Amino acid sequence: MNEHLNWRYTTKKFDRSEKILEEELKSLLNVLRMAPSSYGLQPWKFVVVRDVSLRSQIKTHALGQAQVVDASHLIVFCALRSMDDEYIRKYVNCMSEIRGVERKTLEGFELSVQEFLKSQTPLEISGWMKRQVYIPLGMFLSECARRKIDACPMEGFDVGNVDGALGLAQEGVTAVALCPIGYRAADDRYAGLKKVRFETKELSIER
Ligand SMILES: Cc1cc2nc3c(=O)[nH]c(=O)nc-3n(C[C@H](O)[C@H](O)[C@H](O)COP(=O)(O)O)c2cc1C
């Protein structure tokens, strides 16, 4: 059952010589694009870090975890730092254009999004946006596994330093999770470990 999810594991040792094909990377990035979000607002950006020296810097801000440099690619999952009326307008314009509906008919929707955001503190909005970033992360991990690509989701890093190294404040975003992807080294000892998961009945509540 769900064989690919059993195949996947958090890869700690990557084969440095194996690289993900650009076409495959493109498909994976499209998975991120397709993730659902509250109101459809997509409060996120995804950084593909190709620069080797930047990856070395990030490694030092990530408890020295070697996956950051050894994997084929490093993806940084980011949340927006804030969301203003201008952003909402852009999204609603996009919706009007793509669906071919009159802009005017979407004003009620636009207002309700604006009102929702005004009812929250900046801290609440920031938490709300960061939580949403875990949706594309989850979908991404699942799709990587389906394609037999290894991944290592990581929260163990210093956000301020990673934001600084990548110039993320200037982009209006902040790092939420790192995800090196590539192919497992033949001797990664984590590959053979059994999954530690509670039984479904322990995770389920029926009413
Ligand atoms: C949000 C998140 C953050 C994580 N952070 C790290 C991390 O910084 N370093 C690491 O080696 N593993 C990290 N992990 C991996 C977990 O330890 C791992 O998923 C868990 O032990 C289950 O093992 P499995 O993924 O191999 O099934 C993280 C996982 C998630 C989902």
PDB file of C-alpha atoms and ligand atoms in Angstrom:
ATOM      1  CA  MET A   1       0.000   0.000   0.000  1.00  0.00           C
ATOM      2  CA  ASN A   2       1.335   3.445  -0.935  1.00  0.00           C
ATOM      3  CA  GLU A   3       4.615   1.850  -1.900  1.00  0.00           C
ATOM      4  CA  HIS A   4       6.345   5.108  -2.841  1.00  0.00           C
ATOM      5  CA  LEU A   5       5.686   6.496   0.646  1.00  0.00           C
ATOM      6  CA  ASN A   6       7.371   3.500   2.146  1.00  0.00           C
ATOM      7  CA  TRP A   7      10.254   3.876  -0.309  1.00  0.00           C
ATOM      8  CA  ARG A   8      10.853   7.489   0.696  1.00  0.00           C
ATOM      9  CA  TYR A   9      12.766   8.449   3.790  1.00  0.00           C
ATOM     10  CA  THR A  10      14.541  11.544   4.973  1.00  0.00           C
ATOM     11  CA  THR A  11      17.797  11.140   3.088  1.00  0.00           C
ATOM     12  CA  LYS A  12      20.845  12.220   5.044  1.00  0.00           C
ATOM     13  CA  LYS A  13      23.551  11.132   2.627  1.00  0.00           C
ATOM     14  CA  PHE A  14      23.211  11.991  -1.039  1.00  0.00           C
ATOM     15  CA  ASP A  15      25.197  10.686  -3.991  1.00  0.00           C
ATOM     16  CA  ARG A  16      27.075  13.834  -4.997  1.00  0.00           C
ATOM     17  CA  SER A  17      27.551  12.643  -8.576  1.00  0.00           C
ATOM     18  CA  GLU A  18      23.875  12.107  -9.444  1.00  0.00           C
ATOM     19  CA  LYS A  19      21.950  15.113 -10.702  1.00  0.00           C
ATOM     20  CA  ILE A  20      18.243  15.630 -11.286  1.00  0.00           C
ATOM     21  CA  LEU A  21      17.407  16.343 -14.932  1.00  0.00           C
ATOM     22  CA  GLU A  22      16.123  19.849 -15.676  1.00  0.00           C
ATOM     23  CA  GLU A  23      12.892  18.427 -17.140  1.00  0.00           C
ATOM     24  CA  GLU A  24      12.221  16.520 -13.951  1.00  0.00           C
ATOM     25  CA  LEU A  25      12.976  19.596 -11.846  1.00  0.00           C
ATOM     26  CA  LYS A  26      10.528  21.570 -13.958  1.00  0.00           C
ATOM     27  CA  SER A  27       7.772  19.041 -13.213  1.00  0.00           C
ATOM     28  CA  LEU A  28       8.545  19.186  -9.512  1.00  0.00           C
ATOM     29  CA  LEU A  29       8.358  22.975  -9.500  1.00  0.00           C
ATOM     30  CA  ASN A  30       5.010  22.723 -11.227  1.00  0.00           C
ATOM     31  CA  VAL A  31       3.768  20.577  -8.337  1.00  0.00           C
ATOM     32  CA  LEU A  32       4.577  23.493  -6.029  1.00  0.00           C
ATOM     33  CA  ARG A  33       2.640  25.778  -8.300  1.00  0.00           C
ATOM     34  CA  MET A  34      -0.416  23.542  -8.155  1.00  0.00           C
ATOM     35  CA  ALA A  35      -0.622  23.420  -4.347  1.00  0.00           C
ATOM     36  CA  PRO A  36      -3.854  24.707  -2.817  1.00  0.00           C
ATOM     37  CA  SER A  37      -3.854  27.680  -0.446  1.00  0.00           C
ATOM     38  CA  SER A  38      -6.313  29.686   1.599  1.00  0.00           C
ATOM     39  CA  TYR A  39      -8.429  31.799  -0.805  1.00  0.00           C
ATOM     40  CA  GLY A  40      -5.963  30.616  -3.466  1.00  0.00           C
ATOM     41  CA  LEU A  41      -3.552  33.389  -2.481  1.00  0.00           C
ATOM     42  CA  GLN A  42      -0.331  31.362  -2.755  1.00  0.00           C
ATOM     43  CA  PRO A  43       1.554  33.177   0.028  1.00  0.00           C
ATOM     44  CA  TRP A  44       4.881  31.640  -0.880  1.00  0.00           C
ATOM     45  CA  LYS A  45       7.952  31.512  -3.095  1.00  0.00           C
ATOM     46  CA  PHE A  46      10.395  28.712  -3.755  1.00  0.00           C
ATOM     47  CA  VAL A  47      14.081  29.385  -4.193  1.00  0.00           C
ATOM     48  CA  VAL A  48      16.175  26.986  -6.262  1.00  0.00           C
ATOM     49  CA  VAL A  49      19.697  27.490  -4.952  1.00  0.00           C
ATOM     50  CA  ARG A  50      22.206  26.488  -7.623  1.00  0.00           C
ATOM     51  CA  ASP A  51      25.168  28.527  -6.445  1.00  0.00           C
ATOM     52  CA  VAL A  52      27.604  26.219  -4.686  1.00  0.00           C
ATOM     53  CA  SER A  53      29.136  28.851  -2.418  1.00  0.00           C
ATOM     54  CA  LEU A  54      25.681  29.958  -1.274  1.00  0.00           C
ATOM     55  CA  ARG A  55      24.859  26.365  -0.459  1.00  0.00           C
ATOM     56  CA  SER A  56      28.038  26.086   1.603  1.00  0.00           C
ATOM     57  CA  GLN A  57      27.033  29.203   3.509  1.00  0.00           C
ATOM     58  CA  ILE A  58      23.556  27.806   4.125  1.00  0.00           C
ATOM     59  CA  LYS A  59      25.096  24.583   5.393  1.00  0.00           C
ATOM     60  CA  THR A  60      26.883  26.527   8.111  1.00  0.00           C
ATOM     61  CA  HIS A  61      23.530  28.017   9.148  1.00  0.00           C
ATOM     62  CA  ALA A  62      21.914  24.560   9.121  1.00  0.00           C
ATOM     63  CA  LEU A  63      23.875  22.808  11.865  1.00  0.00           C
ATOM     64  CA  GLY A  64      26.459  21.752   9.287  1.00  0.00           C
ATOM     65  CA  GLN A  65      24.025  19.259   7.722  1.00  0.00           C
ATOM     66  CA  ALA A  66      25.846  17.951   4.647  1.00  0.00           C
ATOM     67  CA  GLN A  67      22.660  17.279   2.642  1.00  0.00           C
ATOM     68  CA  VAL A  68      22.466  21.011   1.903  1.00  0.00           C
ATOM     69  CA  VAL A  69      25.540  20.846  -0.352  1.00  0.00           C
ATOM     70  CA  ASP A  70      25.685  17.182  -1.309  1.00  0.00           C
ATOM     71  CA  ALA A  71      22.205  16.862  -2.813  1.00  0.00           C
ATOM     72  CA  SER A  72      21.616  17.575  -6.477  1.00  0.00           C
ATOM     73  CA  HIS A  73      19.487  20.673  -5.800  1.00  0.00           C
ATOM     74  CA  LEU A  74      18.478  22.729  -2.803  1.00  0.00           C
ATOM     75  CA  ILE A  75      14.975  24.165  -2.660  1.00  0.00           C
ATOM     76  CA  VAL A  76      14.147  26.764  -0.026  1.00  0.00           C
ATOM     77  CA  PHE A  77      10.464  26.961   0.820  1.00  0.00           C
ATOM     78  CA  CYS A  78       9.546  30.533   1.749  1.00  0.00           C
ATOM     79  CA  ALA A  79       6.519  32.425   3.050  1.00  0.00           C
ATOM     80  CA  LEU A  80       5.668  36.007   2.165  1.00  0.00           C
ATOM     81  CA  ARG A  81       6.601  38.474   4.902  1.00  0.00           C
ATOM     82  CA  SER A  82       3.347  40.394   4.574  1.00  0.00           C
ATOM     83  CA  MET A  83       0.318  40.602   2.349  1.00  0.00           C
ATOM     84  CA  ASP A  84      -1.232  43.920   1.358  1.00  0.00           C
ATOM     85  CA  ASP A  85      -4.229  45.091  -0.676  1.00  0.00           C
ATOM     86  CA  GLU A  86      -1.980  45.433  -3.712  1.00  0.00           C
ATOM     87  CA  TYR A  87      -1.127  41.718  -3.577  1.00  0.00           C
ATOM     88  CA  ILE A  88      -4.801  40.792  -3.267  1.00  0.00           C
ATOM     89  CA  ARG A  89      -5.656  43.071  -6.183  1.00  0.00           C
ATOM     90  CA  LYS A  90      -3.023  41.367  -8.319  1.00  0.00           C
ATOM     91  CA  TYR A  91      -4.440  37.949  -7.443  1.00  0.00           C
ATOM     92  CA  VAL A  92      -8.028  38.978  -8.159  1.00  0.00           C
ATOM     93  CA  ASN A  93      -6.960  40.534 -11.476  1.00  0.00           C
ATOM     94  CA  CYS A  94      -5.298  37.250 -12.339  1.00  0.00           C
ATOM     95  CA  MET A  95      -8.452  35.339 -11.440  1.00  0.00           C
ATOM     96  CA  SER A  96     -10.582  37.640 -13.606  1.00  0.00           C
ATOM     97  CA  GLU A  97      -8.237  37.217 -16.556  1.00  0.00           C
ATOM     98  CA  ILE A  98      -7.748  33.463 -16.330  1.00  0.00           C
ATOM     99  CA  ARG A  99     -11.398  32.633 -15.740  1.00  0.00           C
ATOM    100  CA  GLY A 100     -12.675  35.283 -18.111  1.00  0.00           C
ATOM    101  CA  VAL A 101     -14.981  36.812 -15.528  1.00  0.00           C
ATOM    102  CA  GLU A 102     -15.696  40.490 -15.160  1.00  0.00           C
ATOM    103  CA  ARG A 103     -13.468  42.143 -12.578  1.00  0.00           C
ATOM    104  CA  LYS A 104     -16.508  43.811 -11.016  1.00  0.00           C
ATOM    105  CA  THR A 105     -18.125  40.474 -10.108  1.00  0.00           C
ATOM    106  CA  LEU A 106     -15.073  39.634  -7.969  1.00  0.00           C
ATOM    107  CA  GLU A 107     -15.202  42.751  -5.802  1.00  0.00           C
ATOM    108  CA  GLY A 108     -17.163  41.012  -3.027  1.00  0.00           C
ATOM    109  CA  PHE A 109     -14.542  38.274  -2.877  1.00  0.00           C
ATOM    110  CA  GLU A 110     -11.733  40.833  -2.847  1.00  0.00           C
ATOM    111  CA  LEU A 111     -13.384  42.701   0.009  1.00  0.00           C
ATOM    112  CA  SER A 112     -13.875  39.555   2.064  1.00  0.00           C
ATOM    113  CA  VAL A 113     -10.164  38.682   1.709  1.00  0.00           C
ATOM    114  CA  GLN A 114      -9.185  42.229   2.675  1.00  0.00           C
ATOM    115  CA  GLU A 115     -11.480  42.074   5.698  1.00  0.00           C
ATOM    116  CA  PHE A 116     -10.096  38.721   6.771  1.00  0.00           C
ATOM    117  CA  LEU A 117      -6.550  40.099   6.675  1.00  0.00           C
ATOM    118  CA  LYS A 118      -7.556  43.245   8.561  1.00  0.00           C
ATOM    119  CA  SER A 119      -9.094  41.100  11.312  1.00  0.00           C
ATOM    120  CA  GLN A 120      -5.704  39.478  12.046  1.00  0.00           C
ATOM    121  CA  THR A 121      -2.574  40.831  13.699  1.00  0.00           C
ATOM    122  CA  PRO A 122       0.631  40.913  11.586  1.00  0.00           C
ATOM    123  CA  LEU A 123       1.927  38.016  13.703  1.00  0.00           C
ATOM    124  CA  GLU A 124      -1.204  35.968  13.027  1.00  0.00           C
ATOM    125  CA  ILE A 125      -0.984  36.666   9.305  1.00  0.00           C
ATOM    126  CA  SER A 126       2.665  35.685   9.281  1.00  0.00           C
ATOM    127  CA  GLY A 127       1.881  32.389  11.079  1.00  0.00           C
ATOM    128  CA  TRP A 128      -1.021  31.763   8.697  1.00  0.00           C
ATOM    129  CA  MET A 129       1.230  32.201   5.676  1.00  0.00           C
ATOM    130  CA  LYS A 130       4.023  30.045   7.083  1.00  0.00           C
ATOM    131  CA  ARG A 131       1.632  27.189   7.889  1.00  0.00           C
ATOM    132  CA  GLN A 132       0.477  27.175   4.300  1.00  0.00           C
ATOM    133  CA  VAL A 133       3.993  26.635   3.006  1.00  0.00           C
ATOM    134  CA  TYR A 134       3.842  23.123   4.483  1.00  0.00           C
ATOM    135  CA  ILE A 135       1.137  22.196   1.954  1.00  0.00           C
ATOM    136  CA  PRO A 136       3.423  22.485  -1.109  1.00  0.00           C
ATOM    137  CA  LEU A 137       6.200  20.932   0.967  1.00  0.00           C
ATOM    138  CA  GLY A 138       4.049  17.856   1.652  1.00  0.00           C
ATOM    139  CA  MET A 139       2.944  17.569  -1.960  1.00  0.00           C
ATOM    140  CA  PHE A 140       6.523  17.990  -3.095  1.00  0.00           C
ATOM    141  CA  LEU A 141       7.818  15.211  -0.848  1.00  0.00           C
ATOM    142  CA  SER A 142       5.118  12.901  -2.105  1.00  0.00           C
ATOM    143  CA  GLU A 143       5.787  13.709  -5.768  1.00  0.00           C
ATOM    144  CA  CYS A 144       9.552  13.324  -5.295  1.00  0.00           C
ATOM    145  CA  ALA A 145       8.918   9.851  -3.871  1.00  0.00           C
ATOM    146  CA  ARG A 146       6.602   8.958  -6.747  1.00  0.00           C
ATOM    147  CA  ARG A 147       9.443   9.867  -9.128  1.00  0.00           C
ATOM    148  CA  LYS A 148      12.051   8.035  -7.029  1.00  0.00           C
ATOM    149  CA  ILE A 149      13.816  11.256  -6.142  1.00  0.00           C
ATOM    150  CA  ASP A 150      15.160  11.522  -2.622  1.00  0.00           C
ATOM    151  CA  ALA A 151      14.543  14.485  -0.364  1.00  0.00           C
ATOM    152  CA  CYS A 152      15.368  15.798   3.074  1.00  0.00           C
ATOM    153  CA  PRO A 153      12.834  18.237   4.573  1.00  0.00           C
ATOM    154  CA  MET A 154      14.620  20.454   7.090  1.00  0.00           C
ATOM    155  CA  GLU A 155      13.622  22.972   9.701  1.00  0.00           C
ATOM    156  CA  GLY A 156      16.945  22.762  11.489  1.00  0.00           C
ATOM    157  CA  PHE A 157      18.458  26.044  10.336  1.00  0.00           C
ATOM    158  CA  ASP A 158      18.813  29.641  11.422  1.00  0.00           C
ATOM    159  CA  VAL A 159      16.110  31.551   9.570  1.00  0.00           C
ATOM    160  CA  GLY A 160      17.679  35.002   9.964  1.00  0.00           C
ATOM    161  CA  ASN A 161      21.031  33.854   8.621  1.00  0.00           C
ATOM    162  CA  VAL A 162      19.552  31.898   5.711  1.00  0.00           C
ATOM    163  CA  ASP A 163      17.331  34.866   4.814  1.00  0.00           C
ATOM    164  CA  GLY A 164      20.439  37.045   4.951  1.00  0.00           C
ATOM    165  CA  ALA A 165      22.585  34.743   2.796  1.00  0.00           C
ATOM    166  CA  LEU A 166      19.913  34.551   0.089  1.00  0.00           C
ATOM    167  CA  GLY A 167      18.781  38.182   0.280  1.00  0.00           C
ATOM    168  CA  LEU A 168      15.241  37.029   1.022  1.00  0.00           C
ATOM    169  CA  ALA A 169      14.095  40.153   2.896  1.00  0.00           C
ATOM    170  CA  GLN A 170      14.591  42.142  -0.322  1.00  0.00           C
ATOM    171  CA  GLU A 171      12.319  39.617  -2.059  1.00  0.00           C
ATOM    172  CA  GLY A 172       9.665  40.084   0.640  1.00  0.00           C
ATOM    173  CA  VAL A 173       9.893  36.477   1.839  1.00  0.00           C
ATOM    174  CA  THR A 174      11.353  34.434   4.686  1.00  0.00           C
ATOM    175  CA  ALA A 175      12.604  30.850   4.718  1.00  0.00           C
ATOM    176  CA  VAL A 176      10.318  28.246   6.302  1.00  0.00           C
ATOM    177  CA  ALA A 177      11.935  24.954   5.299  1.00  0.00           C
ATOM    178  CA  LEU A 178      14.909  23.705   3.326  1.00  0.00           C
ATOM    179  CA  CYS A 179      14.611  20.716   1.072  1.00  0.00           C
ATOM    180  CA  PRO A 180      17.698  19.225  -0.561  1.00  0.00           C
ATOM    181  CA  ILE A 181      16.705  16.773  -3.313  1.00  0.00           C
ATOM    182  CA  GLY A 182      18.654  14.262  -5.353  1.00  0.00           C
ATOM    183  CA  TYR A 183      19.600  10.615  -5.120  1.00  0.00           C
ATOM    184  CA  ARG A 184      20.573   8.638  -2.034  1.00  0.00           C
ATOM    185  CA  ALA A 185      24.143   7.456  -1.512  1.00  0.00           C
ATOM    186  CA  ALA A 186      24.401   3.667  -1.586  1.00  0.00           C
ATOM    187  CA  ASP A 187      25.699   3.707   1.989  1.00  0.00           C
ATOM    188  CA  ASP A 188      23.175   6.034   3.613  1.00  0.00           C
ATOM    189  CA  ARG A 189      22.447   4.077   6.757  1.00  0.00           C
ATOM    190  CA  TYR A 190      19.074   5.774   7.176  1.00  0.00           C
ATOM    191  CA  ALA A 191      17.736   4.073   4.042  1.00  0.00           C
ATOM    192  CA  GLY A 192      17.349   0.722   5.758  1.00  0.00           C
ATOM    193  CA  LEU A 193      15.610   1.959   8.898  1.00  0.00           C
ATOM    194  CA  LYS A 194      12.072   0.849   9.509  1.00  0.00           C
ATOM    195  CA  LYS A 195       9.431   3.540   9.562  1.00  0.00           C
ATOM    196  CA  VAL A 196       8.385   4.603  13.041  1.00  0.00           C
ATOM    197  CA  ARG A 197       4.701   5.428  12.784  1.00  0.00           C
ATOM    198  CA  PHE A 198       1.749   5.050  15.096  1.00  0.00           C
ATOM    199  CA  GLU A 199      -0.964   2.714  13.917  1.00  0.00           C
ATOM    200  CA  THR A 200      -3.801   4.265  11.929  1.00  0.00           C
ATOM    201  CA  LYS A 201      -6.224   3.434  14.708  1.00  0.00           C
ATOM    202  CA  GLU A 202      -4.117   5.453  17.131  1.00  0.00           C
ATOM    203  CA  LEU A 203      -4.188   8.433  14.808  1.00  0.00           C
ATOM    204  CA  SER A 204      -7.881   8.208  14.087  1.00  0.00           C
ATOM    205  CA  ILE A 205     -10.725   9.586  16.068  1.00  0.00           C
ATOM    206  CA  GLU A 206     -14.206   8.543  15.109  1.00  0.00           C
ATOM    207  CA  ARG A 207     -17.339  10.298  16.134  1.00  0.00           C
TER     208      ARG A 207
HETATM  209  C1  LIG B   1       9.016  19.966   8.756  1.00  0.00           C
HETATM  210  C2  LIG B   1      10.119  18.983   8.933  1.00  0.00           C
HETATM  211  C3  LIG B   1      11.362  19.397   9.405  1.00  0.00           C
HETATM  212  C4  LIG B   1      12.422  18.491   9.515  1.00  0.00           C
HETATM  213  N1  LIG B   1      13.684  18.928   9.855  1.00  0.00           N
HETATM  214  C5  LIG B   1      14.743  18.073   9.732  1.00  0.00           C
HETATM  215  C6  LIG B   1      16.086  18.537   9.843  1.00  0.00           C
HETATM  216  O1  LIG B   1      16.370  19.709  10.055  1.00  0.00           O
HETATM  217  N2  LIG B   1      17.098  17.623   9.679  1.00  0.00           N
HETATM  218  C7  LIG B   1      16.845  16.305   9.417  1.00  0.00           C
HETATM  219  O2  LIG B   1      17.791  15.540   9.263  1.00  0.00           O
HETATM  220  N3  LIG B   1      15.575  15.837   9.310  1.00  0.00           N
HETATM  221  C8  LIG B   1      14.523  16.691   9.437  1.00  0.00           C
HETATM  222  N4  LIG B   1      13.234  16.232   9.273  1.00  0.00           N
HETATM  223  C9  LIG B   1      13.008  14.804   8.988  1.00  0.00           C
HETATM  224  C10 LIG B   1      12.268  14.065  10.084  1.00  0.00           C
HETATM  225  O3  LIG B   1      13.124  13.811  11.162  1.00  0.00           O
HETATM  226  C11 LIG B   1      11.697  12.768   9.477  1.00  0.00           C
HETATM  227  O4  LIG B   1      10.749  13.110   8.496  1.00  0.00           O
HETATM  228  C12 LIG B   1      11.028  11.864  10.489  1.00  0.00           C
HETATM  229  O5  LIG B   1      11.952  11.411  11.437  1.00  0.00           O
HETATM  230  C13 LIG B   1      10.366  10.660   9.826  1.00  0.00           C
HETATM  231  O6  LIG B   1      11.305   9.914   9.086  1.00  0.00           O
HETATM  232  P1  LIG B   1      11.175   9.667   7.519  1.00  0.00           P
HETATM  233  O7  LIG B   1      10.990  11.007   6.868  1.00  0.00           O
HETATM  234  O8  LIG B   1      12.475   9.045   7.128  1.00  0.00           O
HETATM  235  O9  LIG B   1      10.001   8.769   7.284  1.00  0.00           O
HETATM  236  C14 LIG B   1      12.189  17.110   9.210  1.00  0.00           C
HETATM  237  C15 LIG B   1      10.928  16.714   8.753  1.00  0.00           C
HETATM  238  C16 LIG B   1       9.918  17.637   8.590  1.00  0.00           C
HETATM  239  C17 LIG B   1       8.603  17.173   8.006  1.00  0.00           C
END
